[in-house]
Coordinates of C-alpha atoms and ligand atoms in Angstrom, one line a residue:
Chain A
M1 CA -33.6 -2.3 52.0
F2 CA -33.3 -6.1 52.3
R3 CA -35.5 -6.6 49.3
H4 CA -33.2 -4.3 47.3
R5 CA -30.1 -6.2 48.4
L6 CA -31.7 -9.5 47.6
L7 CA -32.7 -8.4 44.1
Q8 CA -29.2 -7.2 43.5
R9 CA -27.7 -10.5 44.5
T10 CA -30.0 -12.5 42.3
N11 CA -29.2 -10.1 39.4
Q12 CA -25.5 -10.8 39.8
I13 CA -26.1 -14.5 40.0
K14 CA -28.2 -14.5 36.9
F15 CA -25.5 -12.4 35.1
K16 CA -22.7 -14.8 36.1
K17 CA -24.7 -17.7 34.8
R18 CA -25.3 -16.0 31.5
R19 CA -21.7 -15.3 31.1
L20 CA -20.8 -18.9 31.6
I21 CA -23.2 -20.0 29.0
M22 CA -22.0 -17.4 26.5
K23 CA -18.4 -18.3 26.9
Q24 CA -18.8 -21.4 24.9
N25 CA -19.5 -19.5 21.7
F26 CA -17.5 -16.4 22.4
L27 CA -16.2 -14.3 19.6
F28 CA -13.3 -12.6 21.2
Q29 CA -11.6 -13.0 24.5
A30 CA -8.8 -11.1 26.2
S31 CA -7.3 -12.5 29.4
N32 CA -5.0 -10.7 31.8
I33 CA -3.8 -8.1 29.4
S34 CA -1.1 -5.8 30.7
K35 CA 0.8 -3.1 28.9
Y36 CA 3.5 -0.9 30.4
Y37 CA 5.1 2.2 29.0
G38 CA 8.4 2.0 30.8
Q39 CA 7.4 2.8 34.4
N40 CA 3.9 4.0 33.4
V41 CA 1.0 1.6 33.5
G42 CA -1.0 1.6 30.3
C43 CA -3.4 -1.1 31.5
K44 CA -3.0 -3.9 34.0
N45 CA -4.5 -7.4 34.2
V46 CA -7.6 -6.7 32.1
S47 CA -9.8 -9.5 31.0
L48 CA -12.9 -9.2 28.8
D49 CA -14.9 -11.3 26.4
I50 CA -17.2 -10.4 23.6
N51 CA -20.0 -12.5 22.2
P52 CA -21.1 -12.4 18.6
G53 CA -23.2 -9.3 17.9
E54 CA -22.6 -7.8 21.3
V55 CA -21.5 -4.2 22.0
L56 CA -19.1 -3.7 24.8
G57 CA -18.4 -0.2 26.1
I58 CA -15.2 0.8 27.8
V59 CA -15.5 3.9 30.0
G60 CA -13.2 5.8 32.3
E61 CA -11.6 9.2 32.7
S62 CA -8.8 10.5 30.6
G63 CA -5.6 8.5 31.0
S64 CA -7.3 5.5 32.5
G65 CA -6.0 3.2 29.8
K66 CA -9.0 2.9 27.4
S67 CA -7.1 3.5 24.2
T68 CA -4.2 1.4 25.4
L69 CA -6.5 -1.5 26.0
L70 CA -8.3 -1.1 22.7
N71 CA -5.0 -0.9 20.7
C72 CA -3.7 -4.0 22.6
I73 CA -6.7 -6.1 21.8
Y74 CA -6.9 -5.0 18.2
G75 CA -3.3 -6.1 17.8
N76 CA -1.9 -2.6 17.1
L77 CA 0.1 -2.5 20.3
E78 CA 2.2 -5.4 21.5
V79 CA 1.0 -6.6 25.0
D80 CA 3.5 -7.3 27.8
E81 CA 1.4 -10.0 29.4
G82 CA -1.8 -11.8 28.5
D83 CA -3.5 -13.6 25.7
I84 CA -6.0 -12.5 23.0
F85 CA -8.2 -15.0 21.4
L86 CA -10.4 -14.7 18.3
N87 CA -12.9 -17.4 17.4
D88 CA -12.5 -17.1 13.6
K89 CA -15.0 -17.8 10.9
S90 CA -13.9 -21.4 10.6
K91 CA -14.3 -21.8 14.4
T92 CA -10.6 -22.1 15.0
I93 CA -9.4 -20.2 18.0
L94 CA -6.5 -17.9 17.2
N95 CA -4.2 -16.3 19.7
F96 CA -3.1 -12.9 18.5
T97 CA 0.0 -12.9 20.7
K98 CA 1.2 -16.1 18.9
I99 CA 0.3 -15.7 15.2
S100 CA 2.6 -14.2 12.6
E101 CA 2.3 -10.6 11.5
P102 CA 0.9 -11.4 8.0
K103 CA -1.8 -13.5 9.5
L104 CA -2.7 -10.8 12.1
R105 CA -2.8 -8.1 9.4
L106 CA -5.0 -10.4 7.3
I107 CA -7.4 -10.8 10.2
Q108 CA -7.4 -7.1 10.9
R109 CA -8.4 -6.5 7.3
S110 CA -11.1 -9.2 7.2
D111 CA -12.6 -10.1 10.6
L112 CA -11.8 -6.8 12.4
A113 CA -12.1 -3.1 11.8
F114 CA -10.9 0.0 13.6
V115 CA -12.6 3.4 13.7
H116 CA -10.4 6.2 14.8
Q117 CA -11.5 9.3 16.8
N118 CA -10.0 11.5 14.2
P119 CA -11.3 10.6 10.7
R120 CA -8.0 11.8 9.3
D121 CA -6.3 8.9 10.9
G122 CA -8.7 6.4 9.4
L123 CA -9.3 7.8 6.0
R124 CA -7.1 8.5 3.0
M125 CA -7.8 12.2 2.6
N126 CA -6.4 12.5 -1.0
I127 CA -8.5 9.6 -2.3
S128 CA -12.2 9.9 -3.3
A129 CA -15.0 8.7 -1.1
G130 CA -15.6 5.7 -3.4
G131 CA -11.9 4.8 -3.3
N132 CA -11.9 5.0 0.4
I133 CA -14.7 2.6 0.7
G134 CA -13.4 0.3 -2.0
E135 CA -9.9 -0.1 -0.6
R136 CA -10.8 -2.9 1.8
L137 CA -12.7 -4.7 -1.0
M138 CA -9.7 -4.5 -3.3
A139 CA -7.4 -5.6 -0.5
I140 CA -9.3 -8.8 -0.2
G141 CA -9.3 -9.5 -3.9
H142 CA -12.2 -7.6 -5.5
R143 CA -11.1 -6.9 -9.1
N144 CA -14.3 -5.7 -10.8
Y145 CA -14.5 -1.9 -11.0
G146 CA -18.2 -1.8 -11.6
E147 CA -19.0 -4.0 -8.7
I148 CA -16.7 -2.1 -6.3
R149 CA -18.3 1.2 -7.3
Q150 CA -21.8 -0.2 -6.8
I151 CA -21.0 -1.5 -3.4
A152 CA -19.4 1.9 -2.5
A153 CA -22.5 3.7 -3.7
N154 CA -24.7 1.4 -1.6
W155 CA -22.6 2.2 1.5
L156 CA -22.7 5.9 1.0
E157 CA -26.4 5.6 1.0
K158 CA -26.3 3.5 4.1
V159 CA -24.3 6.1 6.0
E160 CA -26.5 8.9 4.6
I161 CA -24.0 10.6 2.3
D162 CA -25.4 11.7 -1.0
V163 CA -24.2 9.3 -3.7
S164 CA -23.3 12.2 -6.0
R165 CA -20.3 12.8 -3.6
I166 CA -18.8 9.4 -4.5
D167 CA -15.9 11.0 -6.4
D168 CA -15.2 13.8 -4.0
K169 CA -12.3 13.7 -1.6
P170 CA -13.0 13.5 2.2
S171 CA -11.2 16.8 2.7
T172 CA -14.3 18.5 1.1
F173 CA -16.6 16.7 3.7
S174 CA -17.8 18.0 7.1
G175 CA -16.5 16.3 10.2
G176 CA -19.6 14.3 10.6
M177 CA -19.6 13.2 7.0
Q178 CA -15.9 12.2 7.3
Q179 CA -16.7 10.1 10.4
R180 CA -19.7 8.4 8.6
L181 CA -17.4 7.7 5.6
Q182 CA -14.8 6.1 7.9
I183 CA -17.5 3.9 9.3
A184 CA -18.6 2.8 5.8
R185 CA -15.0 2.2 4.8
N186 CA -14.7 -0.1 7.8
L187 CA -18.0 -1.9 7.6
V188 CA -17.9 -2.6 3.8
T189 CA -16.2 -6.0 4.2
R190 CA -18.6 -7.0 7.0
P191 CA -16.1 -7.5 9.8
R192 CA -17.4 -9.5 12.8
L193 CA -15.9 -7.2 15.3
I194 CA -15.3 -3.4 15.1
F195 CA -13.2 -1.4 17.5
M196 CA -14.0 2.3 18.0
D197 CA -12.0 4.9 19.9
E198 CA -14.2 7.8 20.8
P199 CA -15.9 7.7 17.4
T200 CA -17.9 10.9 18.1
G201 CA -15.3 12.6 20.2
G202 CA -14.6 15.6 18.0
L203 CA -18.1 16.3 16.9
D204 CA -20.9 18.6 18.1
V205 CA -23.8 17.1 19.9
S206 CA -26.4 17.0 17.1
V207 CA -24.0 15.4 14.7
Q208 CA -23.0 12.9 17.5
A209 CA -26.6 11.9 17.9
K210 CA -27.0 11.2 14.3
I211 CA -23.8 9.1 14.1
L212 CA -24.7 7.1 17.2
D213 CA -28.1 6.4 15.8
L214 CA -26.6 5.2 12.5
L215 CA -24.0 3.1 14.3
R216 CA -26.7 1.5 16.4
N217 CA -28.8 0.6 13.4
L218 CA -25.8 -0.7 11.4
V219 CA -24.4 -2.8 14.2
R220 CA -27.8 -4.4 14.8
E221 CA -28.7 -4.8 11.2
L222 CA -25.4 -6.5 10.3
G223 CA -25.0 -8.3 13.6
I224 CA -21.5 -7.0 14.1
A225 CA -20.0 -7.0 17.6
A226 CA -18.3 -3.8 18.7
V227 CA -16.0 -2.5 21.3
I228 CA -16.5 1.2 21.9
V229 CA -14.2 3.4 24.0
T230 CA -15.7 6.6 25.3
H231 CA -15.8 8.9 28.3
D232 CA -19.4 9.8 27.5
L233 CA -21.8 7.7 29.4
A234 CA -24.7 8.7 27.2
V235 CA -22.9 7.0 24.3
V236 CA -22.6 3.7 26.2
R237 CA -26.1 3.9 27.4
L238 CA -27.3 4.2 23.8
L239 CA -25.1 1.6 22.2
A240 CA -23.6 -0.9 24.7
D241 CA -25.0 -4.1 26.1
R242 CA -22.2 -4.4 28.6
I243 CA -19.6 -2.1 29.9
I244 CA -16.3 -2.1 31.8
V245 CA -15.2 0.8 33.9
M246 CA -11.5 1.6 34.0
Q247 CA -9.4 3.6 36.4
N248 CA -5.6 3.9 36.5
G249 CA -5.2 1.0 34.0
N250 CA -7.4 -1.4 36.0
V251 CA -10.9 -2.6 35.4
I252 CA -12.8 -1.7 38.5
E253 CA -16.3 -2.7 37.5
A254 CA -17.9 -4.7 34.8
G255 CA -21.4 -5.7 34.0
L256 CA -24.5 -5.2 32.0
C257 CA -24.8 -1.6 30.9
D258 CA -28.1 -0.7 32.6
Q259 CA -27.0 -2.5 35.8
V260 CA -23.8 -0.6 36.2
L261 CA -25.1 2.7 35.2
D262 CA -28.2 2.5 37.4
D263 CA -26.6 0.9 40.3
P264 CA -22.8 1.3 40.3
Q265 CA -21.0 -0.6 43.0
H266 CA -17.5 0.8 43.0
K267 CA -16.9 4.2 44.4
Y268 CA -15.3 5.5 41.3
S269 CA -18.1 4.3 39.1
Q270 CA -20.6 6.0 41.4
L271 CA -18.7 9.2 41.0
L272 CA -18.5 8.8 37.3
V273 CA -22.3 8.2 37.0
S274 CA -23.3 10.9 39.5
S275 CA -21.0 13.5 37.9
V276 CA -22.7 13.0 34.6
L277 CA -26.2 13.1 36.1
Q278 CA -25.5 16.4 37.8
V279 CA -24.6 18.1 34.5
Chain B
M1 CA 49.5 2.1 -32.5
N2 CA 48.1 5.4 -33.5
E3 CA 47.9 8.6 -31.5
M4 CA 44.2 8.1 -30.7
S5 CA 44.4 4.7 -29.0
K6 CA 47.4 5.7 -27.0
N7 CA 45.3 8.3 -25.4
E8 CA 42.6 5.8 -24.7
N9 CA 45.1 3.5 -22.9
L10 CA 46.1 6.5 -20.8
D11 CA 42.5 7.0 -19.8
I12 CA 42.1 3.4 -18.8
Q13 CA 45.0 3.7 -16.5
I14 CA 43.5 6.7 -14.9
Y15 CA 40.1 5.1 -14.3
N16 CA 39.5 1.6 -13.1
F17 CA 37.7 -0.4 -15.8
A18 CA 34.2 1.1 -16.1
Y19 CA 34.9 3.8 -13.6
L20 CA 33.8 2.1 -10.3
D21 CA 36.4 0.4 -8.1
E22 CA 36.3 -3.4 -7.8
N23 CA 35.0 -3.4 -4.3
T24 CA 32.1 -1.2 -5.2
K25 CA 31.3 -3.4 -8.2
R26 CA 31.4 -6.5 -6.0
M27 CA 28.9 -4.8 -3.7
I28 CA 26.6 -3.9 -6.6
R29 CA 26.9 -7.4 -8.1
R30 CA 25.8 -9.0 -4.8
A31 CA 22.8 -6.7 -4.8
L32 CA 22.1 -7.7 -8.4
L33 CA 22.3 -11.4 -7.7
K34 CA 20.0 -11.1 -4.8
A35 CA 17.6 -9.0 -7.0
L36 CA 17.6 -11.8 -9.6
C37 CA 16.8 -14.4 -7.0
I38 CA 13.8 -12.4 -5.8
P39 CA 12.2 -11.0 -8.9
G40 CA 10.8 -7.6 -8.4
Y41 CA 12.1 -7.2 -4.9
Q42 CA 13.9 -3.9 -4.2
V43 CA 17.3 -4.6 -2.9
P44 CA 19.0 -1.7 -1.0
F45 CA 22.6 -0.8 -2.1
S46 CA 24.9 1.9 -1.2
S47 CA 24.8 4.1 -4.2
R48 CA 28.1 6.0 -5.0
E49 CA 28.7 9.5 -6.1
M50 CA 29.0 9.5 -9.9
P51 CA 30.5 12.3 -12.0
M52 CA 27.0 13.4 -13.0
P53 CA 23.9 14.6 -11.2
Y54 CA 21.1 12.4 -10.0
G55 CA 18.4 12.3 -12.7
W56 CA 21.0 11.5 -15.3
G57 CA 20.7 7.8 -14.6
T58 CA 23.3 7.3 -11.9
G59 CA 21.6 4.1 -10.8
G60 CA 21.6 2.7 -14.2
I61 CA 25.2 3.7 -14.8
Q62 CA 26.3 1.9 -11.6
V63 CA 24.5 -1.2 -12.6
T64 CA 26.0 -1.1 -16.1
S65 CA 29.4 -0.4 -14.6
A66 CA 29.1 -3.5 -12.4
C67 CA 28.0 -5.7 -15.3
L68 CA 30.3 -4.5 -18.1
I69 CA 33.1 -6.8 -19.4
P70 CA 35.6 -5.7 -22.0
K71 CA 34.0 -7.6 -24.9
D72 CA 30.6 -6.1 -24.3
I73 CA 28.9 -4.1 -27.1
L74 CA 27.1 -1.3 -25.5
K75 CA 24.0 0.6 -26.6
V76 CA 22.6 3.6 -24.7
I77 CA 19.2 5.1 -25.4
D78 CA 17.1 7.9 -24.0
Q79 CA 13.4 7.9 -24.9
G80 CA 14.3 5.4 -27.5
A81 CA 16.9 7.6 -29.2
D82 CA 20.6 7.0 -29.4
D83 CA 21.5 10.5 -30.2
T84 CA 20.1 12.6 -27.3
T85 CA 22.4 14.4 -24.9
N86 CA 21.8 12.0 -22.0
A87 CA 22.4 8.9 -24.2
V88 CA 25.5 10.3 -25.9
S89 CA 27.2 11.4 -22.7
I90 CA 26.6 8.0 -21.0
R91 CA 27.9 6.2 -24.0
K92 CA 31.0 8.4 -24.1
F93 CA 31.5 7.9 -20.4
F94 CA 31.8 4.1 -20.9
Q95 CA 33.8 4.4 -24.1
K96 CA 36.2 6.5 -22.1
T97 CA 36.3 4.5 -18.9
A98 CA 35.9 0.9 -20.2
N99 CA 36.9 1.2 -23.8
V100 CA 34.0 -1.0 -24.9
A101 CA 32.6 -1.2 -28.3
V102 CA 29.4 0.7 -28.9
T103 CA 26.5 0.3 -31.3
E104 CA 23.1 1.7 -32.1
K105 CA 21.8 -1.6 -33.4
T106 CA 19.6 -3.3 -30.8
S107 CA 20.3 -6.7 -32.1
D108 CA 24.1 -6.2 -32.0
A109 CA 24.2 -5.0 -28.4
S110 CA 25.1 -7.2 -25.5
L111 CA 24.1 -4.6 -22.9
I112 CA 21.6 -1.8 -23.4
Q113 CA 21.1 1.0 -20.9
T114 CA 17.8 2.7 -21.3
R115 CA 15.8 5.6 -20.0
H116 CA 12.0 5.5 -20.6
R117 CA 11.8 2.9 -23.4
I118 CA 12.2 -0.7 -24.3
P119 CA 13.6 -1.2 -27.8
E120 CA 11.0 -2.3 -30.4
T121 CA 13.3 -5.0 -31.8
K122 CA 12.7 -8.2 -29.8
L123 CA 15.5 -8.8 -27.2
K124 CA 17.3 -12.1 -27.2
E125 CA 18.9 -14.4 -24.6
K126 CA 22.1 -13.2 -23.1
Q127 CA 21.2 -9.5 -23.7
I128 CA 21.1 -7.3 -20.6
L129 CA 18.7 -4.4 -20.4
V130 CA 19.6 -1.9 -17.7
Y131 CA 16.8 0.6 -16.8
Q132 CA 17.4 4.0 -15.2
V133 CA 14.9 4.4 -12.5
P134 CA 13.9 7.7 -10.8
I135 CA 11.4 6.3 -8.2
P136 CA 11.6 2.5 -7.6
E137 CA 8.7 2.3 -5.2
P138 CA 5.4 1.9 -7.0
L139 CA 3.5 2.6 -3.8
R140 CA 5.4 5.8 -3.0
F141 CA 2.7 8.3 -4.0
L142 CA 0.0 6.3 -2.2
E143 CA 1.9 5.6 1.0
P144 CA 4.8 7.9 1.8
R145 CA 6.2 5.9 4.8
E146 CA 9.0 3.5 3.7
T147 CA 8.5 1.3 6.7
E148 CA 4.9 0.8 5.7
T149 CA 5.5 0.2 2.0
R150 CA 8.1 -2.5 2.8
K151 CA 5.6 -4.2 5.0
M152 CA 2.9 -3.9 2.3
H153 CA 5.3 -5.7 -0.2
A154 CA 6.3 -8.3 2.3
L155 CA 2.7 -9.2 3.0
S156 CA 1.5 -8.5 -0.6
E157 CA -1.0 -6.0 0.6
Y158 CA -1.7 -4.4 -2.7
G159 CA -5.2 -3.1 -2.2
L160 CA -3.9 0.4 -2.3
M161 CA -2.3 -0.1 -5.7
Y162 CA -5.7 -0.9 -7.1
V163 CA -7.2 2.1 -5.3
K164 CA -4.9 4.2 -7.6
L165 CA -6.3 2.5 -10.7
Y166 CA -9.8 2.8 -9.3
E167 CA -9.3 6.6 -8.9
D168 CA -8.1 6.8 -12.5
I169 CA -11.2 5.2 -13.8
A170 CA -13.4 7.2 -11.5
K171 CA -11.8 10.4 -12.7
H172 CA -11.2 9.8 -16.4
G173 CA -13.4 6.9 -17.4
H174 CA -10.4 4.7 -18.1
I175 CA -7.1 3.9 -16.6
E176 CA -5.2 7.1 -17.3
T177 CA -1.8 6.0 -16.1
A178 CA 0.2 6.0 -19.3
Y179 CA 3.8 5.7 -17.9
A180 CA 5.3 3.7 -15.1
Y181 CA 2.2 1.5 -15.2
P182 CA 2.6 -0.9 -12.3
V183 CA 3.2 -4.6 -13.0
K184 CA 3.2 -7.8 -10.8
T185 CA 6.4 -9.7 -11.2
N186 CA 6.4 -13.5 -11.1
G187 CA 2.9 -13.3 -9.4
N188 CA 4.5 -11.8 -6.4
Y189 CA 5.9 -8.3 -6.0
V190 CA 4.3 -5.2 -7.5
T191 CA 7.0 -3.5 -9.4
D192 CA 7.5 -0.1 -11.0
P193 CA 8.7 -0.6 -14.6
S194 CA 10.4 2.9 -14.6
P195 CA 8.7 5.6 -16.6
I196 CA 8.4 3.6 -19.8
P197 CA 5.1 4.0 -21.7
K198 CA 2.6 1.3 -20.9
F199 CA 2.8 0.4 -24.6
D200 CA 6.2 -1.3 -23.6
N201 CA 4.8 -3.2 -20.6
P202 CA 4.0 -6.4 -22.6
K203 CA 7.7 -6.5 -23.8
M204 CA 8.7 -7.1 -20.2
N205 CA 6.7 -10.3 -20.0
N206 CA 8.5 -13.5 -20.6
S207 CA 11.5 -11.6 -22.1
P208 CA 14.5 -13.8 -23.0
A209 CA 16.8 -10.9 -21.8
I210 CA 17.9 -10.1 -18.3
Q211 CA 16.2 -6.9 -17.0
L212 CA 18.0 -4.9 -14.4
F213 CA 16.8 -1.7 -12.7
G214 CA 19.0 0.8 -10.9
A215 CA 17.8 3.8 -8.8
G216 CA 20.7 5.9 -7.8
R217 CA 19.2 8.6 -5.5
E218 CA 16.9 6.1 -3.9
Q219 CA 19.6 3.5 -3.6
R220 CA 17.6 0.5 -4.8
I221 CA 18.3 -2.3 -7.3
Y222 CA 15.7 -4.7 -8.6
A223 CA 15.6 -7.2 -11.5
I224 CA 13.4 -9.4 -13.7
P225 CA 15.2 -12.6 -14.7
P226 CA 14.7 -14.0 -18.2
Y227 CA 11.3 -15.7 -19.0
T228 CA 9.6 -14.2 -16.0
N229 CA 5.8 -13.6 -15.9
V230 CA 5.2 -9.8 -15.8
K231 CA 1.6 -8.8 -15.6
S232 CA 0.2 -5.3 -15.8
L233 CA -2.4 -4.6 -13.0
D234 CA -6.0 -4.1 -14.1
F235 CA -9.7 -4.7 -13.4
E236 CA -11.8 -7.5 -15.0
D237 CA -14.1 -4.9 -16.6
Y238 CA -11.2 -2.5 -17.4
P239 CA -8.5 -4.7 -18.8
F240 CA -5.0 -3.5 -19.4
E241 CA -4.4 -2.1 -22.9
A242 CA -1.0 -1.3 -24.4
M243 CA -1.9 1.9 -26.1
K244 CA -0.1 4.2 -28.4
A245 CA -1.0 7.1 -30.8
N246 CA -3.0 5.6 -33.7
F247 CA -0.8 6.9 -36.5
K248 CA 1.9 5.8 -38.8
C249 CA 5.5 6.9 -38.5
S250 CA 6.0 9.6 -41.1
I251 CA 9.6 8.4 -41.8
C252 CA 9.3 4.6 -42.0
G253 CA 5.6 4.2 -42.2
S254 CA 5.5 1.7 -39.3
S255 CA 2.2 1.5 -37.5
D256 CA 3.2 -0.9 -34.7
S257 CA 6.0 1.0 -33.1
Y258 CA 5.7 3.6 -30.3
L259 CA 5.5 7.1 -31.8
D260 CA 6.6 10.5 -30.6
E261 CA 4.6 13.5 -31.6
I262 CA 6.6 16.4 -33.1
I263 CA 5.6 19.8 -34.4
V264 CA 6.9 20.2 -37.9
S265 CA 6.0 23.7 -38.8
D266 CA 5.5 27.1 -37.3
D267 CA 1.8 26.9 -37.6
G268 CA 1.8 23.9 -35.2
K269 CA 1.4 21.1 -37.8
R270 CA 2.0 17.8 -36.1
S271 CA 3.7 14.7 -37.3
Y272 CA 4.5 11.3 -35.7
I273 CA 7.8 9.5 -35.8
C274 CA 9.2 6.3 -34.2
S275 CA 10.6 7.0 -30.8
D276 CA 13.0 4.1 -31.3
T277 CA 15.5 5.6 -33.8
D278 CA 17.3 2.3 -34.5
Y279 CA 14.0 0.6 -35.3
C280 CA 13.0 3.4 -37.6
K281 CA 16.3 3.2 -39.5
E282 CA 15.9 -0.6 -39.9
Q283 CA 12.3 -0.3 -41.1
T284 CA 13.3 2.4 -43.6
K285 CA 16.1 0.1 -44.9
L286 CA 13.7 -2.8 -45.2
N287 CA 11.2 -0.6 -47.1
S288 CA 13.8 0.5 -49.7
K289 CA 15.0 -3.1 -50.2
K290 CA 11.4 -4.1 -50.9
E291 CA 11.1 -1.3 -53.4
D292 CA 14.3 -2.3 -55.2
Ligands
ATP1 N1 3.0 6.2 24.1 C1 3.0 6.3 25.4 N2 4.1 6.5 26.1 C2 4.0 6.6 27.4 N3 2.9 6.6 28.2 C3 1.8 6.5 27.5 C4 1.7 6.3 26.1 N4 0.4 6.3 25.7 C5 -0.3 6.3 26.8 N5 0.5 6.4 27.9 C6 0.1 6.5 29.3 O1 -0.8 5.4 29.6 C7 -1.9 5.7 30.3 C8 -3.2 5.3 29.6 O2 -3.3 6.1 28.5 P1 -4.5 6.0 27.4 O3 -4.1 6.8 26.2 O4 -4.7 4.5 27.2 O5 -5.7 6.6 28.2 P2 -7.2 6.9 27.7 O6 -8.1 6.3 28.7 O7 -7.4 6.5 26.3 O8 -7.3 8.4 27.8 P3 -8.1 9.5 26.9 O9 -9.5 9.4 27.4 O10 -7.5 10.8 27.3 O11 -7.9 9.2 25.5 C9 -1.8 7.2 30.6 O12 -1.2 7.4 31.9 C10 -0.8 7.7 29.6 O13 -0.1 8.8 30.0
MG2 MG1 -7.8 7.6 24.5
ZN3 ZN1 9.7 5.1 -38.0

């Protein structure tokens, strides 16, 4: 028993040390984010940081504030309190809550990406697959049709959609294909940080597994950092390096993924973990 | 004073000059001035009921009404022709309500209201070209939300506009858009040139004339001041081409004017004639002079 406690303590100390070291070349940092919907708490006093190439999982039950937090830190929702910092490509630190809207939208288009749970929210359904992938390229100034098409074809291959479907509309795709197309459309400009809200939420289990596998490989291959919101602990176990657990808008536990899942400290996290294991 | 002009004087007393009241004109002129200051930017204005239905050029008519002065010489064309119903009724409307002189000759006109064409004869300084515009928003069919399109213009987020051209090439092997081909005005706002054929697009560039656009139903006014750079959007490997049917006008023989296709016999025989009726007449005159 004592040995167990001891190990645990040293683990935590090690972890804290690592965090301190990492902070110096952080990619993204949110501090004390609060968002209220009138009387309702969306999320409260949440801080997190993300290092280059790292995957952060946000877990918690329905209504715990995961989507609210994600939309706040992506810049989609205006925060009531707190600051959001991005260490941009030129190593200048930008505060999302202070920069102008054009600048923010430019960053959202180049450095960041957002994958919606429902592919319909993240795709243009009446535009061909190639056009969907090409849009972000054209938005940042690509003006060569042949090149754009070639890049789109390469990405279809990467997400395992037959290149012959390049001129088909997403409405003719299955749910899993649509989600893979959405991922390609977001990754094509090689953002440094990608936000995902339940990216496999609406899909059946075998399709989910394939997409998760794909995501894991792409994120590793490209060295992209990611924040992934899910209520599925299997998803975070597969993808995330670190996780935060939310309840009622608060972060109640944070740590390395394996650590939290194998040895949850907070009562609620314990419940969350055990409820999954029982299934 | 003969009987005829007495009646005309009577009309002018009934209507304010050029139909609209002075307050409304002032409101439209303010919008026009703003539009000229921000080339290609769509200025909202409160469009008035006109004594004709939308789709008949109520936006263009209001702009013309706000610009007209008594010594103007007005030309009205529809698809390049002075003698179609739409053109005739608008011309009559302003003869009746403003008693201005009218002409069919492009070079004589001080103000030209047009639907779907730019005259072939090069426009000059101090001429005003008023376009009737059905849909002023070039991004409308790509992004239906007005709040979003306004933001896209404000932040010049025009990736989506290129997506449309991309889709064209993917589907047809070339840019199929033949009318209302989008342009970038003064290197800034993407603008809908109204449904003119893309053959006319180059005429908008660096034009000495003032180009004003009025959309009645959509309540928008925009403008291109004289000598403004107007560039048709394209890809490096699919450059913009001002295309037209590769034939000669069967009346005047011109091969460099925009042609309409007409069926000339019951068995479907086709022929091509200039869409710009004034230009065709001028060319025919020139030809007969040469022959003399
Ligand atoms: N637009 C809104 N207006 C008012 N309250 C809202 C709004 N959006 C979210 N909330 C409230 O904020 C809280 C957090 O909601 P949020 O959508 O962030 O939760 P979530 O963790 O993403 O849940 P889920 O897993 O169901 O997607 C909830 O109590 C919710 O009712
Ligand atoms: Mg949610
Ligand atoms: Zn002719």
